[in-house]
Structure formats: structure tokens, C-alpha cells
Amino acid sequence: MEGADRSFRTSSWLFARALGVVLAIAFGSLGVQARGLFGETGIAPIIGKVEADSVAAVAGLEVGQEIVAIDGHETPTWQAVNFRLLDRIGDSGPLQLSVRYQESDLVSQTTGMLQNWLADSEQPNLGAGLGFQAFRPPSPVILDEIVADSPAAAAGLQSGDRVMSADGKLMPEWQQWVEYVRARPGAERLLSYERDGIAAQTLLVPARKEAEDGTAYGQVGVTVQVPEWPQDMVREFHYGPWSALVAATNRTSDLVIFTLNSIKKM
């Protein structure tokens, strides 16, 4: 019975995915207009981390490599990578990957082996499913917006302040800071930060919040300054009227094939 339920959930997810693609095709003409007027922008698919013993690791993928093609289809952006990987959910067999290092024209071919890949996942994480994470530029804890009447405001923090440590623990990355705060609701913390190059300290007490499941977490009421992507990793595609039509037609063709493949897996 459990197997039947899992099969039903997987089929339902595949149907929903196929339906979403059909709707995308229905609005394809809007894509033509957008390409003609604005073009497209994406981020180069550079690998930032590879998990040991994963599909990616066994295939020989390494940090710093760019995924240039999957199953023979070019993947100039992460959007393109995700689109190709979506088409392989539930599959078993070889996944053909073409990769290269940045600033190199030498493309290497490798193969990852799939086995009912992510078939039982209701909300599949494509990169994690293969065992890799995307590269992201360093994100130091530089504060942007301070919410009024928040713990951060009460502590005297200002936009532009850079958090250096909390209770002596270094905070080089924004995600590390978020996890630290969330794990300490209502607990007073000694915060070290820099403002205009001058070191300072303050006491900060994260507000206690509760998730839907009743789990408590801390919140201080700040947003972070978004780091800029290296210019050589930003991919921009500009289309004229004719090339926009060709690009949209190719995309629609890909979506139709994708939809048919999804239906066959139900």
C-alpha cells in the first residue's frame, strides 16, 4: 500500500509538472515579446561544492568546473541546467555531462549513473540530488535594511555595518550568521561589528518567533547587502525580432518534448 501511495504521489507530481509546462507553452508568445524587448540574463553554471560519494563525485565533477552541456544540450546558465535535469527525474541510466574549467576551452566528457533518480521526492532538489552545489560569491554580513523597532534597531545597528563575530565566533558568511541567530531566540549575544572601518560592540537579543510546527527560532530584523556576481559569470543574451522568434520556437519545441517525456513517466 505504501508503494502504491508513493507511486501515486510521483505520478501526481509528474502530471503537475507537465501541466505547468503546457501552461508555459500557452504563454509562449509573451516570451517572444520579452526576448525581443529585453533579452535574457542568467548565471554561468559553475560548481561550488561536490559531496563525497555522490553521483557528481563518482562522475568526477570538481569544484570550479562549468557544466557546459547535459545529454548533448548546451547549458549556458543554471536555468538551462535545471531544465535539462528536470527532464531526467525518475530516470535510470547514464547522464552525459560536458564540463570545463573557467578560462579554459578544453571540454571534458563524463557520465553520471542515475537509478530512479529523485522518483520518490515530492519536492526534488536537483543539484543536491546529484551531489553538488552551485558556486555563489562570498556574502559577508554587511547589513542593508534595519527594521524599525527590531532587536537590531534596539542594539543600535545601522545600514552598512559589517558583523564580524558573535560571542567570539567569527561570522564570515551571511548564511552562518542566519543559522547562528535562528538557533538562539531570546538569548543575549555580544556582537562585534565594524562601522566605517572602526570596530565596535553591542548587545543583541534575537526576538523569539515560532514556526508553524511550534519550533522556536531567533530573528533580529535585518536584511543583507546582496553581493555582486563576477562579471564573467553573468550571461546576457540579446535578441532582435527575428532571432527572438527563432529562440522562442526552439524553446517551445523543447517544452513540447519535455511534456511528452513527463507524461510517458507517469
mmCIF file of C-alpha atoms in Angstrom:
data_model
loop_
_atom_site.group_PDB
_atom_site.id
_atom_site.type_symbol
_atom_site.label_atom_id
_atom_site.label_comp_id
_atom_site.label_asym_id
_atom_site.label_seq_id
_atom_site.Cartn_x
_atom_site.Cartn_y
_atom_site.Cartn_z
ATOM 1 C CA MET A 1 0.000 0.000 0.000
ATOM 2 C CA GLU A 2 2.862 2.335 0.837
ATOM 3 C CA GLY A 3 4.413 1.630 -2.575
ATOM 4 C CA ALA A 4 1.121 2.458 -4.283
ATOM 5 C CA ASP A 5 0.854 5.751 -2.381
ATOM 6 C CA ARG A 6 4.407 6.657 -3.351
ATOM 7 C CA SER A 7 3.699 5.807 -6.982
ATOM 8 C CA PHE A 8 0.549 7.933 -6.898
ATOM 9 C CA ARG A 9 2.430 10.907 -5.401
ATOM 10 C CA THR A 10 5.150 10.607 -8.020
ATOM 11 C CA SER A 11 2.632 10.385 -10.857
ATOM 12 C CA SER A 12 0.739 13.373 -9.473
ATOM 13 C CA TRP A 13 3.920 15.392 -9.277
ATOM 14 C CA LEU A 14 4.871 14.470 -12.844
ATOM 15 C CA PHE A 15 1.367 15.408 -14.029
ATOM 16 C CA ALA A 16 1.593 18.773 -12.280
ATOM 17 C CA ARG A 17 4.991 19.331 -13.835
ATOM 18 C CA ALA A 18 3.649 18.503 -17.291
ATOM 19 C CA LEU A 19 0.650 20.781 -16.754
ATOM 20 C CA GLY A 20 2.972 23.623 -15.783
ATOM 21 C CA VAL A 21 4.916 23.169 -18.988
ATOM 22 C CA VAL A 22 1.749 23.173 -21.070
ATOM 23 C CA LEU A 23 0.766 26.473 -19.481
ATOM 24 C CA ALA A 24 4.225 27.814 -20.245
ATOM 25 C CA ILE A 25 3.749 26.887 -23.881
ATOM 26 C CA ALA A 26 0.357 28.599 -23.906
ATOM 27 C CA PHE A 27 2.033 31.833 -22.861
ATOM 28 C CA GLY A 28 4.965 31.336 -25.233
ATOM 29 C CA SER A 29 4.060 34.411 -27.279
ATOM 30 C CA LEU A 30 4.760 36.557 -24.228
ATOM 31 C CA GLY A 31 8.245 35.053 -24.186
ATOM 32 C CA VAL A 32 8.768 36.173 -27.772
ATOM 33 C CA GLN A 33 7.918 39.754 -26.832
ATOM 34 C CA ALA A 34 10.123 39.667 -23.747
ATOM 35 C CA ARG A 35 13.080 38.331 -25.717
ATOM 36 C CA GLY A 36 12.599 40.954 -28.419
ATOM 37 C CA LEU A 37 12.490 43.817 -25.928
ATOM 38 C CA PHE A 38 14.695 42.719 -23.048
ATOM 39 C CA GLY A 39 16.673 39.610 -23.923
ATOM 40 C CA GLU A 40 17.670 37.170 -21.173
ATOM 41 C CA THR A 41 20.161 37.123 -18.326
ATOM 42 C CA GLY A 42 21.468 34.158 -16.360
ATOM 43 C CA ILE A 43 24.385 32.950 -14.263
ATOM 44 C CA ALA A 44 27.051 30.576 -15.573
ATOM 45 C CA PRO A 45 26.638 27.097 -14.016
ATOM 46 C CA ILE A 46 29.876 26.884 -12.032
ATOM 47 C CA ILE A 47 30.129 24.112 -9.427
ATOM 48 C CA GLY A 48 30.838 25.399 -5.916
ATOM 49 C CA LYS A 49 30.840 22.153 -3.915
ATOM 50 C CA VAL A 50 30.763 18.406 -4.596
ATOM 51 C CA GLU A 51 29.539 15.946 -1.964
ATOM 52 C CA ALA A 52 31.682 12.860 -1.382
ATOM 53 C CA ASP A 53 30.396 9.561 -2.824
ATOM 54 C CA SER A 54 27.614 11.332 -4.713
ATOM 55 C CA VAL A 55 26.640 10.860 -8.362
ATOM 56 C CA ALA A 56 28.594 14.027 -9.167
ATOM 57 C CA ALA A 57 31.674 12.852 -7.255
ATOM 58 C CA VAL A 58 31.683 9.402 -8.873
ATOM 59 C CA ALA A 59 31.362 11.118 -12.274
ATOM 60 C CA GLY A 60 34.485 13.125 -11.461
ATOM 61 C CA LEU A 61 32.923 16.582 -11.251
ATOM 62 C CA GLU A 62 35.101 19.106 -9.421
ATOM 63 C CA VAL A 63 34.743 22.500 -7.784
ATOM 64 C CA GLY A 64 35.307 25.300 -10.287
ATOM 65 C CA GLN A 65 34.098 23.392 -13.325
ATOM 66 C CA GLU A 66 31.359 24.776 -15.535
ATOM 67 C CA ILE A 67 28.601 22.482 -16.786
ATOM 68 C CA VAL A 68 28.516 23.345 -20.499
ATOM 69 C CA ALA A 69 26.115 20.625 -21.669
ATOM 70 C CA ILE A 70 23.833 17.867 -20.382
ATOM 71 C CA ASP A 71 22.896 14.960 -22.639
ATOM 72 C CA GLY A 72 24.257 16.908 -25.595
ATOM 73 C CA HIS A 73 22.210 20.050 -24.925
ATOM 74 C CA GLU A 74 24.097 23.274 -24.191
ATOM 75 C CA THR A 75 23.604 24.694 -20.698
ATOM 76 C CA PRO A 76 24.945 28.275 -20.623
ATOM 77 C CA THR A 77 23.030 29.157 -17.423
ATOM 78 C CA TRP A 78 21.734 27.478 -14.275
ATOM 79 C CA GLN A 79 18.217 27.803 -15.679
ATOM 80 C CA ALA A 80 19.273 25.642 -18.623
ATOM 81 C CA VAL A 81 20.936 23.098 -16.310
ATOM 82 C CA ASN A 82 17.791 22.814 -14.178
ATOM 83 C CA PHE A 83 15.596 22.422 -17.250
ATOM 84 C CA ARG A 84 17.702 19.509 -18.515
ATOM 85 C CA LEU A 85 17.847 17.863 -15.097
ATOM 86 C CA LEU A 86 14.081 18.161 -14.652
ATOM 87 C CA ASP A 87 13.705 16.037 -17.754
ATOM 88 C CA ARG A 88 15.684 13.224 -16.091
ATOM 89 C CA ILE A 89 13.651 12.914 -12.887
ATOM 90 C CA GLY A 90 12.590 9.301 -12.405
ATOM 91 C CA ASP A 91 15.143 8.010 -14.918
ATOM 92 C CA SER A 92 17.705 5.248 -14.635
ATOM 93 C CA GLY A 93 20.808 5.119 -16.797
ATOM 94 C CA PRO A 94 23.653 7.377 -17.915
ATOM 95 C CA LEU A 95 23.569 11.170 -17.558
ATOM 96 C CA GLN A 96 26.005 12.669 -20.061
ATOM 97 C CA LEU A 97 27.842 15.732 -18.745
ATOM 98 C CA SER A 98 30.204 18.095 -20.551
ATOM 99 C CA VAL A 99 32.349 20.280 -18.282
ATOM 100 C CA ARG A 100 35.298 22.620 -18.442
ATOM 101 C CA TYR A 101 37.310 24.772 -16.121
ATOM 102 C CA GLN A 102 36.908 28.536 -16.216
ATOM 103 C CA GLU A 103 39.295 30.285 -18.599
ATOM 104 C CA SER A 104 39.789 27.004 -20.473
ATOM 105 C CA ASP A 105 38.419 25.909 -23.848
ATOM 106 C CA LEU A 106 39.068 22.223 -23.161
ATOM 107 C CA VAL A 107 35.749 20.420 -22.686
ATOM 108 C CA SER A 108 35.720 17.061 -20.904
ATOM 109 C CA GLN A 109 33.010 14.427 -21.194
ATOM 110 C CA THR A 110 31.890 12.395 -18.218
ATOM 111 C CA THR A 111 28.946 10.248 -17.198
ATOM 112 C CA GLY A 112 26.850 10.060 -14.055
ATOM 113 C CA MET A 113 24.698 6.987 -13.419
ATOM 114 C CA LEU A 114 21.098 7.506 -12.339
ATOM 115 C CA GLN A 115 18.856 4.996 -10.594
ATOM 116 C CA ASN A 116 15.181 6.006 -10.378
ATOM 117 C CA TRP A 117 16.617 9.454 -9.821
ATOM 118 C CA LEU A 118 14.541 11.535 -7.357
ATOM 119 C CA ALA A 119 11.471 9.465 -8.293
ATOM 120 C CA ASP A 120 10.225 9.408 -4.690
ATOM 121 C CA SER A 121 10.890 13.083 -3.984
ATOM 122 C CA GLU A 122 7.828 15.322 -3.803
ATOM 123 C CA GLN A 123 9.961 18.494 -3.867
ATOM 124 C CA PRO A 124 13.177 17.454 -5.634
ATOM 125 C CA ASN A 125 16.388 19.426 -5.147
ATOM 126 C CA LEU A 126 18.132 18.852 -8.458
ATOM 127 C CA GLY A 127 21.677 19.852 -7.531
ATOM 128 C CA ALA A 128 21.568 18.092 -4.173
ATOM 129 C CA GLY A 129 20.148 15.045 -5.916
ATOM 130 C CA LEU A 130 23.348 14.762 -7.934
ATOM 131 C CA GLY A 131 25.528 15.855 -5.035
ATOM 132 C CA PHE A 132 26.716 19.316 -6.000
ATOM 133 C CA GLN A 133 26.030 22.922 -5.076
ATOM 134 C CA ALA A 134 26.230 25.999 -7.252
ATOM 135 C CA PHE A 135 29.056 28.461 -6.759
ATOM 136 C CA ARG A 136 27.987 31.646 -5.020
ATOM 137 C CA PRO A 137 30.096 34.750 -4.491
ATOM 138 C CA PRO A 138 31.226 35.422 -0.914
ATOM 139 C CA SER A 139 28.489 37.114 1.112
ATOM 140 C CA PRO A 140 29.944 38.918 4.138
ATOM 141 C CA VAL A 141 27.468 40.015 6.809
ATOM 142 C CA ILE A 142 27.032 43.619 5.682
ATOM 143 C CA LEU A 143 23.694 44.944 6.865
ATOM 144 C CA ASP A 144 21.336 46.666 4.474
ATOM 145 C CA GLU A 145 17.891 47.464 5.900
ATOM 146 C CA ILE A 146 17.263 47.681 9.646
ATOM 147 C CA VAL A 147 13.617 47.055 10.526
ATOM 148 C CA ALA A 148 12.163 49.708 12.828
ATOM 149 C CA ASP A 149 11.592 48.608 16.457
ATOM 150 C CA SER A 150 13.502 45.373 15.816
ATOM 151 C CA PRO A 151 16.211 43.859 18.042
ATOM 152 C CA ALA A 152 18.825 45.116 15.576
ATOM 153 C CA ALA A 153 17.476 48.668 15.836
ATOM 154 C CA ALA A 154 17.404 48.417 19.627
ATOM 155 C CA ALA A 155 21.059 47.344 19.561
ATOM 156 C CA GLY A 156 21.975 50.471 17.579
ATOM 157 C CA LEU A 157 22.948 48.689 14.367
ATOM 158 C CA GLN A 158 22.870 50.684 11.144
ATOM 159 C CA SER A 159 22.836 50.027 7.424
ATOM 160 C CA GLY A 160 26.389 49.398 6.217
ATOM 161 C CA ASP A 161 27.589 47.824 9.476
ATOM 162 C CA ARG A 162 29.606 44.647 8.941
ATOM 163 C CA VAL A 163 29.112 41.904 11.524
ATOM 164 C CA MET A 164 32.480 40.327 12.382
ATOM 165 C CA SER A 165 31.669 37.919 15.227
ATOM 166 C CA ALA A 166 29.074 36.909 17.801
ATOM 167 C CA ASP A 167 30.242 35.843 21.274
ATOM 168 C CA GLY A 168 33.738 35.495 19.803
ATOM 169 C CA LYS A 169 32.609 33.199 16.968
ATOM 170 C CA LEU A 170 33.655 34.581 13.554
ATOM 171 C CA MET A 171 30.848 35.317 11.105
ATOM 172 C CA PRO A 172 32.447 35.428 7.638
ATOM 173 C CA GLU A 173 29.284 34.471 5.725
ATOM 174 C CA TRP A 174 25.673 35.638 5.847
ATOM 175 C CA GLN A 175 24.249 32.104 5.980
ATOM 176 C CA GLN A 176 26.390 31.308 9.014
ATOM 177 C CA TRP A 177 25.042 34.432 10.733
ATOM 178 C CA VAL A 178 21.433 33.494 9.916
ATOM 179 C CA GLU A 179 21.860 30.000 11.350
ATOM 180 C CA TYR A 180 23.523 31.397 14.472
ATOM 181 C CA VAL A 181 20.705 33.878 15.142
ATOM 182 C CA ARG A 182 17.902 31.409 14.434
ATOM 183 C CA ALA A 183 19.369 28.930 16.914
ATOM 184 C CA ARG A 184 19.374 31.469 19.801
ATOM 185 C CA PRO A 185 15.909 33.008 20.302
ATOM 186 C CA GLY A 186 15.696 35.338 23.301
ATOM 187 C CA ALA A 187 19.365 34.880 24.265
ATOM 188 C CA GLU A 188 21.562 37.960 24.714
ATOM 189 C CA ARG A 189 24.571 37.920 22.371
ATOM 190 C CA LEU A 190 27.729 40.039 22.317
ATOM 191 C CA LEU A 191 28.093 41.286 18.759
ATOM 192 C CA SER A 192 31.310 42.656 17.279
ATOM 193 C CA TYR A 193 30.987 44.746 14.121
ATOM 194 C CA GLU A 194 32.698 47.383 12.005
ATOM 195 C CA ARG A 195 31.267 50.757 11.029
ATOM 196 C CA ASP A 196 33.267 52.932 8.640
ATOM 197 C CA GLY A 197 36.333 50.824 9.429
ATOM 198 C CA ILE A 198 36.014 51.314 13.183
ATOM 199 C CA ALA A 199 35.487 48.266 15.418
ATOM 200 C CA ALA A 200 32.576 48.350 17.890
ATOM 201 C CA GLN A 201 30.489 46.038 20.058
ATOM 202 C CA THR A 202 26.863 45.861 21.165
ATOM 203 C CA LEU A 203 24.463 43.510 22.918
ATOM 204 C CA LEU A 204 21.823 41.912 20.701
ATOM 205 C CA VAL A 205 18.820 39.835 21.807
ATOM 206 C CA PRO A 206 17.135 37.952 18.936
ATOM 207 C CA ALA A 207 13.343 38.053 19.148
ATOM 208 C CA ARG A 208 11.660 34.725 19.778
ATOM 209 C CA LYS A 209 9.461 33.571 16.908
ATOM 210 C CA GLU A 210 7.632 30.317 16.307
ATOM 211 C CA ALA A 211 7.299 28.336 13.084
ATOM 212 C CA GLU A 212 4.033 26.651 12.100
ATOM 213 C CA ASP A 213 5.162 23.434 13.765
ATOM 214 C CA GLY A 214 5.815 25.273 17.032
ATOM 215 C CA THR A 215 9.609 25.290 16.708
ATOM 216 C CA ALA A 216 11.153 28.452 18.191
ATOM 217 C CA TYR A 217 13.736 30.460 16.264
ATOM 218 C CA GLY A 218 15.519 33.790 16.620
ATOM 219 C CA GLN A 219 15.047 36.878 14.460
ATOM 220 C CA VAL A 220 16.802 40.270 14.628
ATOM 221 C CA GLY A 221 15.154 42.295 11.845
ATOM 222 C CA VAL A 222 17.834 42.975 9.231
ATOM 223 C CA THR A 223 18.434 42.340 5.541
ATOM 224 C CA VAL A 224 21.813 41.836 3.926
ATOM 225 C CA GLN A 225 23.513 43.642 1.072
ATOM 226 C CA VAL A 226 23.418 41.298 -1.912
ATOM 227 C CA PRO A 227 26.909 40.553 -3.245
ATOM 228 C CA GLU A 228 27.592 41.164 -6.924
ATOM 229 C CA TRP A 229 28.295 38.285 -9.264
ATOM 230 C CA PRO A 230 31.652 38.296 -11.076
ATOM 231 C CA GLN A 231 31.049 39.893 -14.457
ATOM 232 C CA ASP A 232 32.474 36.906 -16.331
ATOM 233 C CA MET A 233 29.781 34.701 -14.772
ATOM 234 C CA VAL A 234 26.851 36.822 -15.931
ATOM 235 C CA ARG A 235 25.440 35.609 -19.231
ATOM 236 C CA GLU A 236 23.388 38.072 -21.234
ATOM 237 C CA PHE A 237 21.521 37.212 -24.409
ATOM 238 C CA HIS A 238 20.086 39.985 -26.557
ATOM 239 C CA TYR A 239 17.617 39.244 -29.341
ATOM 240 C CA GLY A 240 16.313 41.140 -32.313
ATOM 241 C CA PRO A 241 12.798 40.425 -33.623
ATOM 242 C CA TRP A 242 13.845 37.508 -35.883
ATOM 243 C CA SER A 243 16.309 35.872 -33.503
ATOM 244 C CA ALA A 244 13.747 36.233 -30.696
ATOM 245 C CA LEU A 245 11.239 34.295 -32.805
ATOM 246 C CA VAL A 246 13.790 31.548 -33.502
ATOM 247 C CA ALA A 247 14.784 31.333 -29.820
ATOM 248 C CA ALA A 248 11.149 31.157 -28.698
ATOM 249 C CA THR A 249 10.363 28.494 -31.306
ATOM 250 C CA ASN A 250 13.295 26.372 -30.151
ATOM 251 C CA ARG A 251 12.257 26.780 -26.534
ATOM 252 C CA THR A 252 8.670 25.792 -27.342
ATOM 253 C CA SER A 253 9.919 22.696 -29.156
ATOM 254 C CA ASP A 254 11.995 21.744 -26.108
ATOM 255 C CA LEU A 255 8.984 22.229 -23.842
ATOM 256 C CA VAL A 256 6.754 20.042 -26.014
ATOM 257 C CA ILE A 257 9.320 17.220 -25.926
ATOM 258 C CA PHE A 258 9.746 17.745 -22.184
ATOM 259 C CA THR A 259 5.974 17.484 -21.670
ATOM 260 C CA LEU A 260 5.676 14.300 -23.691
ATOM 261 C CA ASN A 261 8.572 12.724 -21.793
ATOM 262 C CA SER A 262 6.944 13.685 -18.469
ATOM 263 C CA ILE A 263 3.631 12.123 -19.483
ATOM 264 C CA LYS A 264 5.365 8.887 -20.503
ATOM 265 C CA LYS A 265 6.882 8.614 -16.997
ATOM 266 C CA MET A 266 3.502 8.784 -15.237
#
